[in-house]
mmCIF file of C-alpha atoms in Angstrom:
data_model
loop_
_atom_site.group_PDB
_atom_site.id
_atom_site.type_symbol
_atom_site.label_atom_id
_atom_site.label_comp_id
_atom_site.label_asym_id
_atom_site.label_seq_id
_atom_site.Cartn_x
_atom_site.Cartn_y
_atom_site.Cartn_z
ATOM 1 C CA MET A 1 -11.090 24.143 -1.405
ATOM 2 C CA LYS A 2 -10.722 25.368 -5.010
ATOM 3 C CA LEU A 3 -10.151 22.676 -7.640
ATOM 4 C CA PRO A 4 -7.808 23.364 -10.572
ATOM 5 C CA ASP A 5 -9.454 24.485 -13.815
ATOM 6 C CA ASN A 6 -6.896 22.791 -16.089
ATOM 7 C CA LEU A 7 -6.930 19.293 -14.596
ATOM 8 C CA GLY A 8 -6.620 17.618 -18.000
ATOM 9 C CA THR A 9 -3.341 19.410 -18.718
ATOM 10 C CA ALA A 10 -2.012 19.988 -15.181
ATOM 11 C CA PRO A 11 1.593 18.814 -14.744
ATOM 12 C CA PHE A 12 2.411 15.808 -12.569
ATOM 13 C CA PHE A 13 4.992 15.913 -9.768
ATOM 14 C CA ILE A 14 5.925 12.303 -9.053
ATOM 15 C CA VAL A 15 7.690 10.989 -5.938
ATOM 16 C CA LEU A 16 9.122 7.533 -6.708
ATOM 17 C CA ASN A 17 10.378 5.492 -3.749
ATOM 18 C CA ALA A 18 13.383 3.388 -4.810
ATOM 19 C CA GLY A 19 12.208 0.647 -2.445
ATOM 20 C CA SER A 20 14.212 -2.568 -2.573
ATOM 21 C CA GLY A 21 16.965 -1.401 -4.930
ATOM 22 C CA ASN A 22 18.262 1.010 -7.537
ATOM 23 C CA GLU A 23 17.933 -1.479 -10.408
ATOM 24 C CA GLU A 24 14.217 -1.960 -9.796
ATOM 25 C CA ALA A 25 13.756 1.788 -9.295
ATOM 26 C CA ALA A 26 15.505 2.460 -12.619
ATOM 27 C CA ALA A 27 13.093 0.122 -14.418
ATOM 28 C CA ARG A 28 10.109 1.814 -12.790
ATOM 29 C CA ARG A 29 11.422 5.250 -13.632
ATOM 30 C CA SER A 30 11.928 4.213 -17.249
ATOM 31 C CA THR A 31 8.349 2.907 -17.471
ATOM 32 C CA ILE A 32 6.871 6.091 -16.010
ATOM 33 C CA GLU A 33 8.956 8.341 -18.242
ATOM 34 C CA GLU A 34 8.143 6.332 -21.368
ATOM 35 C CA VAL A 35 4.369 6.492 -20.847
ATOM 36 C CA MET A 36 4.435 10.150 -19.816
ATOM 37 C CA ASN A 37 6.623 11.212 -22.738
ATOM 38 C CA ARG A 38 4.383 9.294 -25.113
ATOM 39 C CA SER A 39 1.362 11.181 -23.774
ATOM 40 C CA GLY A 40 3.007 14.599 -24.101
ATOM 41 C CA ARG A 41 2.011 15.493 -20.541
ATOM 42 C CA ALA A 42 4.371 17.710 -18.525
ATOM 43 C CA PHE A 43 5.852 16.004 -15.465
ATOM 44 C CA THR A 44 8.656 16.127 -12.926
ATOM 45 C CA LEU A 45 9.961 12.849 -11.468
ATOM 46 C CA ARG A 46 12.170 12.497 -8.384
ATOM 47 C CA VAL A 47 13.539 9.157 -7.151
ATOM 48 C CA VAL A 48 13.926 8.782 -3.381
ATOM 49 C CA GLU A 49 16.956 6.548 -2.831
ATOM 50 C CA ASP A 50 17.391 7.386 0.871
ATOM 51 C CA PRO A 51 14.176 6.884 2.948
ATOM 52 C CA ALA A 52 15.314 9.697 5.259
ATOM 53 C CA ARG A 53 14.935 12.079 2.291
ATOM 54 C CA LEU A 54 11.306 11.181 1.525
ATOM 55 C CA ASP A 55 9.821 14.058 3.554
ATOM 56 C CA ALA A 56 12.177 16.699 2.154
ATOM 57 C CA ILE A 57 11.759 15.626 -1.470
ATOM 58 C CA THR A 58 7.980 15.408 -1.083
ATOM 59 C CA ASP A 59 7.890 18.895 0.471
ATOM 60 C CA GLU A 60 9.850 20.256 -2.497
ATOM 61 C CA LEU A 61 7.537 18.676 -5.090
ATOM 62 C CA THR A 62 4.456 19.719 -3.129
ATOM 63 C CA ARG A 63 5.535 23.357 -3.298
ATOM 64 C CA GLN A 64 6.101 23.021 -7.038
ATOM 65 C CA ALA A 65 2.710 21.363 -7.530
ATOM 66 C CA VAL A 66 0.896 24.106 -5.609
ATOM 67 C CA ALA A 67 2.765 26.893 -7.427
ATOM 68 C CA SER A 68 1.983 25.484 -10.885
ATOM 69 C CA GLY A 69 -1.517 24.128 -10.254
ATOM 70 C CA GLY A 70 -0.154 20.603 -10.622
ATOM 71 C CA ILE A 71 -0.889 17.145 -9.273
ATOM 72 C CA LEU A 72 1.254 15.458 -6.605
ATOM 73 C CA VAL A 73 1.798 11.727 -7.262
ATOM 74 C CA ALA A 74 3.122 8.927 -5.025
ATOM 75 C CA ALA A 75 4.789 5.902 -6.635
ATOM 76 C CA GLY A 76 5.457 3.254 -3.979
ATOM 77 C CA GLY A 77 3.863 1.153 -1.259
ATOM 78 C CA ASP A 78 1.172 2.145 1.215
ATOM 79 C CA GLY A 79 3.723 3.808 3.530
ATOM 80 C CA THR A 80 5.042 6.051 0.748
ATOM 81 C CA ILE A 81 1.513 6.795 -0.401
ATOM 82 C CA ASN A 82 0.578 7.784 3.172
ATOM 83 C CA THR A 83 3.482 10.241 3.458
ATOM 84 C CA VAL A 84 2.826 11.929 0.114
ATOM 85 C CA ALA A 85 -0.941 11.969 0.672
ATOM 86 C CA GLY A 86 -0.421 13.771 3.981
ATOM 87 C CA LYS A 87 1.423 16.554 2.161
ATOM 88 C CA ALA A 88 -1.350 16.741 -0.464
ATOM 89 C CA VAL A 89 -4.022 17.011 2.246
ATOM 90 C CA ASP A 90 -2.127 19.785 4.038
ATOM 91 C CA ALA A 91 -1.529 21.691 0.789
ATOM 92 C CA GLY A 92 -4.992 21.075 -0.667
ATOM 93 C CA CYS A 93 -3.567 19.915 -4.005
ATOM 94 C CA PRO A 94 -4.754 16.965 -6.175
ATOM 95 C CA PHE A 95 -3.133 13.607 -5.485
ATOM 96 C CA GLY A 96 -2.398 10.604 -7.686
ATOM 97 C CA VAL A 97 -1.141 7.083 -6.964
ATOM 98 C CA LEU A 98 1.073 4.569 -8.789
ATOM 99 C CA PRO A 99 0.880 1.541 -6.426
ATOM 100 C CA GLN A 100 4.127 -0.425 -6.067
ATOM 101 C CA GLY A 101 3.820 -2.154 -2.670
ATOM 102 C CA THR A 102 3.115 -5.675 -1.430
ATOM 103 C CA PHE A 103 -0.622 -5.402 -0.768
ATOM 104 C CA ASN A 104 -1.573 -2.028 -2.346
ATOM 105 C CA TYR A 105 -4.848 -1.812 -0.429
ATOM 106 C CA PHE A 106 -5.363 1.874 -1.152
ATOM 107 C CA GLY A 107 -4.855 1.527 -4.890
ATOM 108 C CA ARG A 108 -7.000 -1.596 -5.132
ATOM 109 C CA ALA A 109 -9.841 0.044 -3.191
ATOM 110 C CA HIS A 110 -9.956 2.833 -5.760
ATOM 111 C CA GLY A 111 -9.552 0.726 -8.900
ATOM 112 C CA ILE A 112 -5.962 1.762 -9.641
ATOM 113 C CA PRO A 113 -4.032 -0.978 -11.518
ATOM 114 C CA GLU A 114 -1.043 -2.632 -9.851
ATOM 115 C CA ASP A 115 0.785 -2.949 -13.172
ATOM 116 C CA LEU A 116 2.880 0.222 -13.399
ATOM 117 C CA GLU A 117 2.355 0.970 -17.087
ATOM 118 C CA LEU A 118 -1.409 0.535 -16.713
ATOM 119 C CA ALA A 119 -1.374 2.669 -13.567
ATOM 120 C CA VAL A 120 0.332 5.547 -15.386
ATOM 121 C CA GLN A 121 -2.159 5.292 -18.244
ATOM 122 C CA ALA A 122 -5.020 5.238 -15.726
ATOM 123 C CA LEU A 123 -3.584 8.317 -14.001
ATOM 124 C CA LEU A 124 -3.565 10.213 -17.284
ATOM 125 C CA ALA A 125 -7.248 9.407 -17.796
ATOM 126 C CA SER A 126 -8.391 9.892 -14.180
ATOM 127 C CA ARG A 127 -10.912 12.297 -12.730
ATOM 128 C CA LEU A 128 -10.705 14.116 -9.416
ATOM 129 C CA GLN A 129 -12.760 12.661 -6.574
ATOM 130 C CA PRO A 130 -12.577 13.724 -2.907
ATOM 131 C CA VAL A 131 -12.096 10.706 -0.625
ATOM 132 C CA GLN A 132 -12.127 10.099 3.115
ATOM 133 C CA VAL A 133 -9.002 9.724 5.216
ATOM 134 C CA GLY A 134 -8.601 8.644 8.826
ATOM 135 C CA LEU A 135 -6.797 10.652 11.469
ATOM 136 C CA VAL A 136 -5.053 9.482 14.643
ATOM 137 C CA ASN A 137 -3.886 12.487 16.644
ATOM 138 C CA ASP A 138 -2.239 14.575 13.890
ATOM 139 C CA ARG A 139 -1.297 11.639 11.595
ATOM 140 C CA ILE A 140 -3.474 10.669 8.628
ATOM 141 C CA PHE A 141 -3.998 7.081 7.517
ATOM 142 C CA LEU A 142 -5.521 5.879 4.267
ATOM 143 C CA VAL A 143 -5.713 2.140 4.982
ATOM 144 C CA ASN A 144 -5.387 1.400 8.705
ATOM 145 C CA ALA A 145 -3.880 2.376 12.044
ATOM 146 C CA SER A 146 -3.219 0.010 14.935
ATOM 147 C CA ILE A 147 -1.606 -0.551 18.309
ATOM 148 C CA GLY A 148 -0.400 -3.703 20.046
ATOM 149 C CA LEU A 149 0.405 -6.850 18.080
ATOM 150 C CA TYR A 150 -0.015 -5.381 14.587
ATOM 151 C CA PRO A 151 2.956 -2.964 14.818
ATOM 152 C CA GLN A 152 5.012 -5.941 16.019
ATOM 153 C CA ILE A 153 3.838 -7.962 12.998
ATOM 154 C CA ILE A 154 4.933 -5.138 10.680
ATOM 155 C CA GLU A 155 8.385 -4.943 12.275
ATOM 156 C CA GLU A 156 8.857 -8.715 11.971
ATOM 157 C CA ARG A 157 7.547 -8.677 8.396
ATOM 158 C CA GLU A 158 10.042 -6.008 7.360
ATOM 159 C CA ALA A 159 12.892 -8.055 8.835
ATOM 160 C CA ASP A 160 11.683 -11.212 7.061
ATOM 161 C CA THR A 161 11.205 -9.514 3.680
ATOM 162 C CA LYS A 162 14.767 -8.193 3.805
ATOM 163 C CA GLN A 163 15.921 -11.790 4.221
ATOM 164 C CA PHE A 164 13.455 -13.688 2.005
ATOM 165 C CA GLY A 165 12.143 -11.085 -0.423
ATOM 166 C CA ARG A 166 8.956 -9.025 -0.564
ATOM 167 C CA SER A 167 5.842 -11.071 -1.374
ATOM 168 C CA ARG A 168 2.380 -11.716 0.040
ATOM 169 C CA VAL A 169 3.331 -15.298 0.936
ATOM 170 C CA VAL A 170 6.331 -14.136 2.967
ATOM 171 C CA ALA A 171 4.140 -11.515 4.669
ATOM 172 C CA LEU A 172 1.510 -14.128 5.630
ATOM 173 C CA LEU A 173 4.058 -16.625 6.986
ATOM 174 C CA SER A 174 5.770 -13.854 8.942
ATOM 175 C CA MET A 175 2.434 -12.829 10.469
ATOM 176 C CA LEU A 176 1.698 -16.395 11.612
ATOM 177 C CA LYS A 177 5.187 -16.725 13.082
ATOM 178 C CA THR A 178 4.676 -13.564 15.117
ATOM 179 C CA ALA A 179 1.261 -14.758 16.313
ATOM 180 C CA LEU A 180 2.831 -17.937 17.685
ATOM 181 C CA GLY A 181 5.360 -15.919 19.688
ATOM 182 C CA ARG A 182 4.813 -14.292 23.036
ATOM 183 C CA THR A 183 1.740 -12.064 23.036
ATOM 184 C CA GLN A 184 1.617 -8.950 25.203
ATOM 185 C CA TYR A 185 -1.904 -7.812 26.018
ATOM 186 C CA LEU A 186 -3.048 -4.206 26.233
ATOM 187 C CA ARG A 187 -5.571 -2.924 28.734
ATOM 188 C CA ILE A 188 -7.260 -0.019 26.998
ATOM 189 C CA GLY A 189 -10.110 2.349 27.655
ATOM 190 C CA LEU A 190 -12.334 3.236 24.697
ATOM 191 C CA ASP A 191 -14.440 6.401 24.745
ATOM 192 C CA GLU A 192 -16.907 6.593 21.847
ATOM 193 C CA GLY A 193 -19.465 9.358 21.880
ATOM 194 C CA GLY A 194 -19.469 9.571 25.674
ATOM 195 C CA LYS A 195 -19.760 5.806 26.135
ATOM 196 C CA THR A 196 -16.705 4.320 27.859
ATOM 197 C CA ARG A 197 -15.575 0.713 28.026
ATOM 198 C CA THR A 198 -12.436 -1.098 29.109
ATOM 199 C CA MET A 199 -11.077 -4.207 27.430
ATOM 200 C CA ARG A 200 -8.019 -6.450 27.376
ATOM 201 C CA THR A 201 -6.774 -7.167 23.881
ATOM 202 C CA ALA A 202 -3.611 -7.981 21.963
ATOM 203 C CA VAL A 203 -4.360 -5.463 19.224
ATOM 204 C CA LEU A 204 -6.678 -2.599 18.310
ATOM 205 C CA PHE A 205 -7.017 -2.263 14.537
ATOM 206 C CA VAL A 206 -8.752 0.773 12.999
ATOM 207 C CA GLY A 207 -9.563 0.509 9.294
ATOM 208 C CA ASN A 208 -10.329 3.090 6.609
ATOM 209 C CA ASN A 209 -10.273 0.813 3.574
ATOM 210 C CA SER A 210 -13.398 -0.947 2.317
ATOM 211 C CA PHE A 211 -11.390 -3.350 0.154
ATOM 212 C CA GLN A 212 -9.414 -4.581 3.164
ATOM 213 C CA MET A 213 -12.607 -5.022 5.221
ATOM 214 C CA GLU A 214 -14.125 -7.079 2.407
ATOM 215 C CA ARG A 215 -10.996 -9.232 2.186
ATOM 216 C CA LEU A 216 -11.197 -9.870 5.935
ATOM 217 C CA GLY A 217 -14.841 -10.881 5.571
ATOM 218 C CA ILE A 218 -16.431 -8.072 7.613
ATOM 219 C CA GLU A 219 -19.039 -6.721 5.196
ATOM 220 C CA PRO A 220 -20.970 -4.482 7.680
ATOM 221 C CA LEU A 221 -17.788 -2.556 8.504
ATOM 222 C CA SER A 222 -17.006 -2.220 4.799
ATOM 223 C CA SER A 223 -20.407 -0.578 4.308
ATOM 224 C CA ALA A 224 -19.836 1.700 7.316
ATOM 225 C CA LEU A 225 -16.695 3.101 5.690
ATOM 226 C CA GLU A 226 -18.783 4.173 2.724
ATOM 227 C CA ASP A 227 -20.986 6.132 5.166
ATOM 228 C CA GLY A 228 -18.178 8.304 6.499
ATOM 229 C CA LYS A 229 -17.079 6.196 9.459
ATOM 230 C CA LEU A 230 -14.009 4.227 10.540
ATOM 231 C CA ALA A 231 -13.962 0.545 11.534
ATOM 232 C CA ALA A 232 -12.512 -0.785 14.801
ATOM 233 C CA ILE A 233 -11.537 -4.441 15.368
ATOM 234 C CA ALA A 234 -10.163 -5.884 18.619
ATOM 235 C CA PRO A 235 -9.944 -9.578 19.609
ATOM 236 C CA ARG A 236 -10.776 -10.516 23.158
ATOM 237 C CA SER A 237 -8.151 -12.289 25.257
ATOM 238 C CA VAL A 238 -8.014 -15.618 23.408
ATOM 239 C CA GLY A 239 -4.492 -16.970 23.906
ATOM 240 C CA ARG A 240 -1.842 -17.861 21.368
ATOM 241 C CA LEU A 241 -3.745 -20.496 19.383
ATOM 242 C CA GLY A 242 -6.916 -18.450 19.468
ATOM 243 C CA MET A 243 -5.070 -15.450 18.035
ATOM 244 C CA MET A 244 -3.572 -17.550 15.270
ATOM 245 C CA GLY A 245 -7.036 -18.896 14.504
ATOM 246 C CA LEU A 246 -8.389 -15.355 14.150
ATOM 247 C CA MET A 247 -5.534 -14.458 11.802
ATOM 248 C CA LEU A 248 -6.209 -17.507 9.662
ATOM 249 C CA ARG A 249 -9.910 -16.595 9.511
ATOM 250 C CA GLY A 250 -8.905 -13.123 8.355
ATOM 251 C CA ALA A 251 -6.560 -14.581 5.731
ATOM 252 C CA ILE A 252 -9.402 -16.591 4.174
ATOM 253 C CA GLY A 253 -11.997 -13.811 4.511
ATOM 254 C CA LYS A 254 -14.017 -15.301 7.399
ATOM 255 C CA LEU A 255 -13.149 -12.959 10.254
ATOM 256 C CA GLY A 256 -16.659 -11.529 10.466
ATOM 257 C CA GLY A 257 -18.054 -14.778 11.904
ATOM 258 C CA ALA A 258 -15.542 -15.027 14.761
ATOM 259 C CA ARG A 259 -17.028 -15.123 18.270
ATOM 260 C CA ASN A 260 -14.088 -13.657 20.179
ATOM 261 C CA LEU A 261 -14.002 -10.420 18.255
ATOM 262 C CA VAL A 262 -15.203 -6.917 19.084
ATOM 263 C CA ALA A 263 -15.990 -4.984 15.905
ATOM 264 C CA PHE A 264 -17.788 -1.660 15.516
ATOM 265 C CA SER A 265 -17.835 1.518 13.423
ATOM 266 C CA PHE A 266 -17.413 5.073 14.683
ATOM 267 C CA GLU A 267 -16.744 8.685 13.731
ATOM 268 C CA THR A 268 -14.609 9.616 16.753
ATOM 269 C CA LEU A 269 -12.853 7.384 19.286
ATOM 270 C CA THR A 270 -10.490 8.109 22.171
ATOM 271 C CA VAL A 271 -8.144 5.325 23.294
ATOM 272 C CA LYS A 272 -6.180 5.270 26.565
ATOM 273 C CA GLN A 273 -3.758 2.540 27.556
ATOM 274 C CA ARG A 274 -4.108 1.705 31.227
ATOM 275 C CA THR A 275 -1.269 0.278 33.320
ATOM 276 C CA LEU A 276 -0.591 -0.358 37.006
ATOM 277 C CA TYR A 277 1.017 3.085 37.106
ATOM 278 C CA GLY A 278 -1.776 4.986 35.368
ATOM 279 C CA THR A 279 -1.952 5.815 31.656
ATOM 280 C CA ARG A 280 1.088 5.542 29.392
ATOM 281 C CA LYS A 281 2.292 8.813 27.850
ATOM 282 C CA LYS A 282 3.396 7.358 24.497
ATOM 283 C CA ILE A 283 2.475 4.266 22.531
ATOM 284 C CA LYS A 284 3.728 2.599 19.351
ATOM 285 C CA VAL A 285 1.248 3.115 16.484
ATOM 286 C CA ALA A 286 1.369 1.682 12.957
ATOM 287 C CA THR A 287 -0.223 3.893 10.275
ATOM 288 C CA ASP A 288 -0.322 2.350 6.792
ATOM 289 C CA GLY A 289 2.662 0.179 7.658
ATOM 290 C CA GLU A 290 4.810 2.984 9.115
ATOM 291 C CA ILE A 291 5.501 2.808 12.865
ATOM 292 C CA ARG A 292 5.737 5.860 15.114
ATOM 293 C CA GLN A 293 5.533 6.711 18.817
ATOM 294 C CA LEU A 294 2.455 8.887 19.414
ATOM 295 C CA ASP A 295 1.252 10.700 22.521
ATOM 296 C CA THR A 296 -1.674 9.246 24.450
ATOM 297 C CA PRO A 297 -4.574 9.355 24.593
ATOM 298 C CA LEU A 298 -5.013 8.455 20.936
ATOM 299 C CA ARG A 299 -7.836 10.292 19.218
ATOM 300 C CA PHE A 300 -9.215 8.689 16.059
ATOM 301 C CA SER A 301 -11.472 10.680 13.747
ATOM 302 C CA VAL A 302 -12.600 11.023 10.130
ATOM 303 C CA LEU A 303 -11.516 13.672 7.640
ATOM 304 C CA LYS A 304 -14.272 13.577 5.046
ATOM 305 C CA ASP A 305 -13.467 14.522 1.445
ATOM 306 C CA GLN A 306 -10.088 16.011 2.409
ATOM 307 C CA LEU A 307 -7.969 14.060 -0.078
ATOM 308 C CA LEU A 308 -8.460 15.068 -3.725
ATOM 309 C CA LEU A 309 -7.709 11.764 -5.446
ATOM 310 C CA MET A 310 -7.138 11.223 -9.159
ATOM 311 C CA LYS A 311 -9.329 8.155 -9.596
ATOM 312 C CA PRO A 312 -9.815 6.189 -12.848
ATOM 313 C CA ASP A 313 -13.343 5.727 -14.172
ATOM 314 C CA SER A 314 -12.542 2.069 -14.874
ATOM 315 C CA VAL A 315 -9.607 -0.316 -14.598
ATOM 316 C CA MET A 316 -7.740 -0.768 -17.891
ATOM 317 C CA THR A 317 -6.699 -4.304 -18.772
ATOM 318 C CA GLU A 318 -3.381 -5.230 -20.435
ATOM 319 C CA GLU A 319 -5.268 -6.162 -23.610
ATOM 320 C CA GLN A 320 -6.936 -2.737 -23.717
ATOM 321 C CA ALA A 321 -3.613 -0.987 -23.166
ATOM 322 C CA ALA A 322 -2.009 -2.902 -26.030
ATOM 323 C CA ALA A 323 -4.861 -2.190 -28.432
#
């Protein structure tokens, strides 16, 4: 994979997800344009107002970035970042991030500021660094992928944020509400390096983000991600209150000490869902907050150094930016 020679002057091609509304998107666009114009750097900015147009607009900017030796940039939450990153991986072009989501795990793991003006300034001063991505079947994920309860939590969270607004508090309360509801358990077969096991669990969570693992309190899995592996977490059958207890432990960063938890790292993993009628052909999978139906069995693997990320050397503070 050939890296561009003119990285310091390469144009940016920015995909901005309008998110919750046009007024907020207009403010974000104005901030990006102001900082970019002040820097004198060439850029193209497209605002995605209709989510159904995200793929098409990203494809268009990806072609422009490849043709001009430019850098493809995602401005949005983890779902938007996932979509744009997938195009960058396929095209082999450099990729930048302006995090604008609720949790911003990918940006925080790589030291990218959550403040938009600081993030744009950091992007202008970033260096290229290949980073690892996860793969489930043919879908990449930067933060996590999961089946079972977690996709349900995401669906409920999206409904609640539309009603109560997007915040981390709303997301946490929505998660606890879902945990107290009816839990459907999965019976899955796990094949890791020729070793097969069967387990009953409400959720299988596969992580590719060291920052998220640290926040959950699972330090060994955080270290494993730095060694080119993925992290798998699955609670045993613990009941409704037990599941809520595990979620609360995760919320306060103490999940690593839980007894009723299976946690391990891997490079490749095959997952089959078993039912009374054999194995299910499709299953609902959440990848970086986006939910899709994927064919089974699910095959998880690592793509090492396949994403060429524009990563800042250090995080700029607001005081430094104003100086």
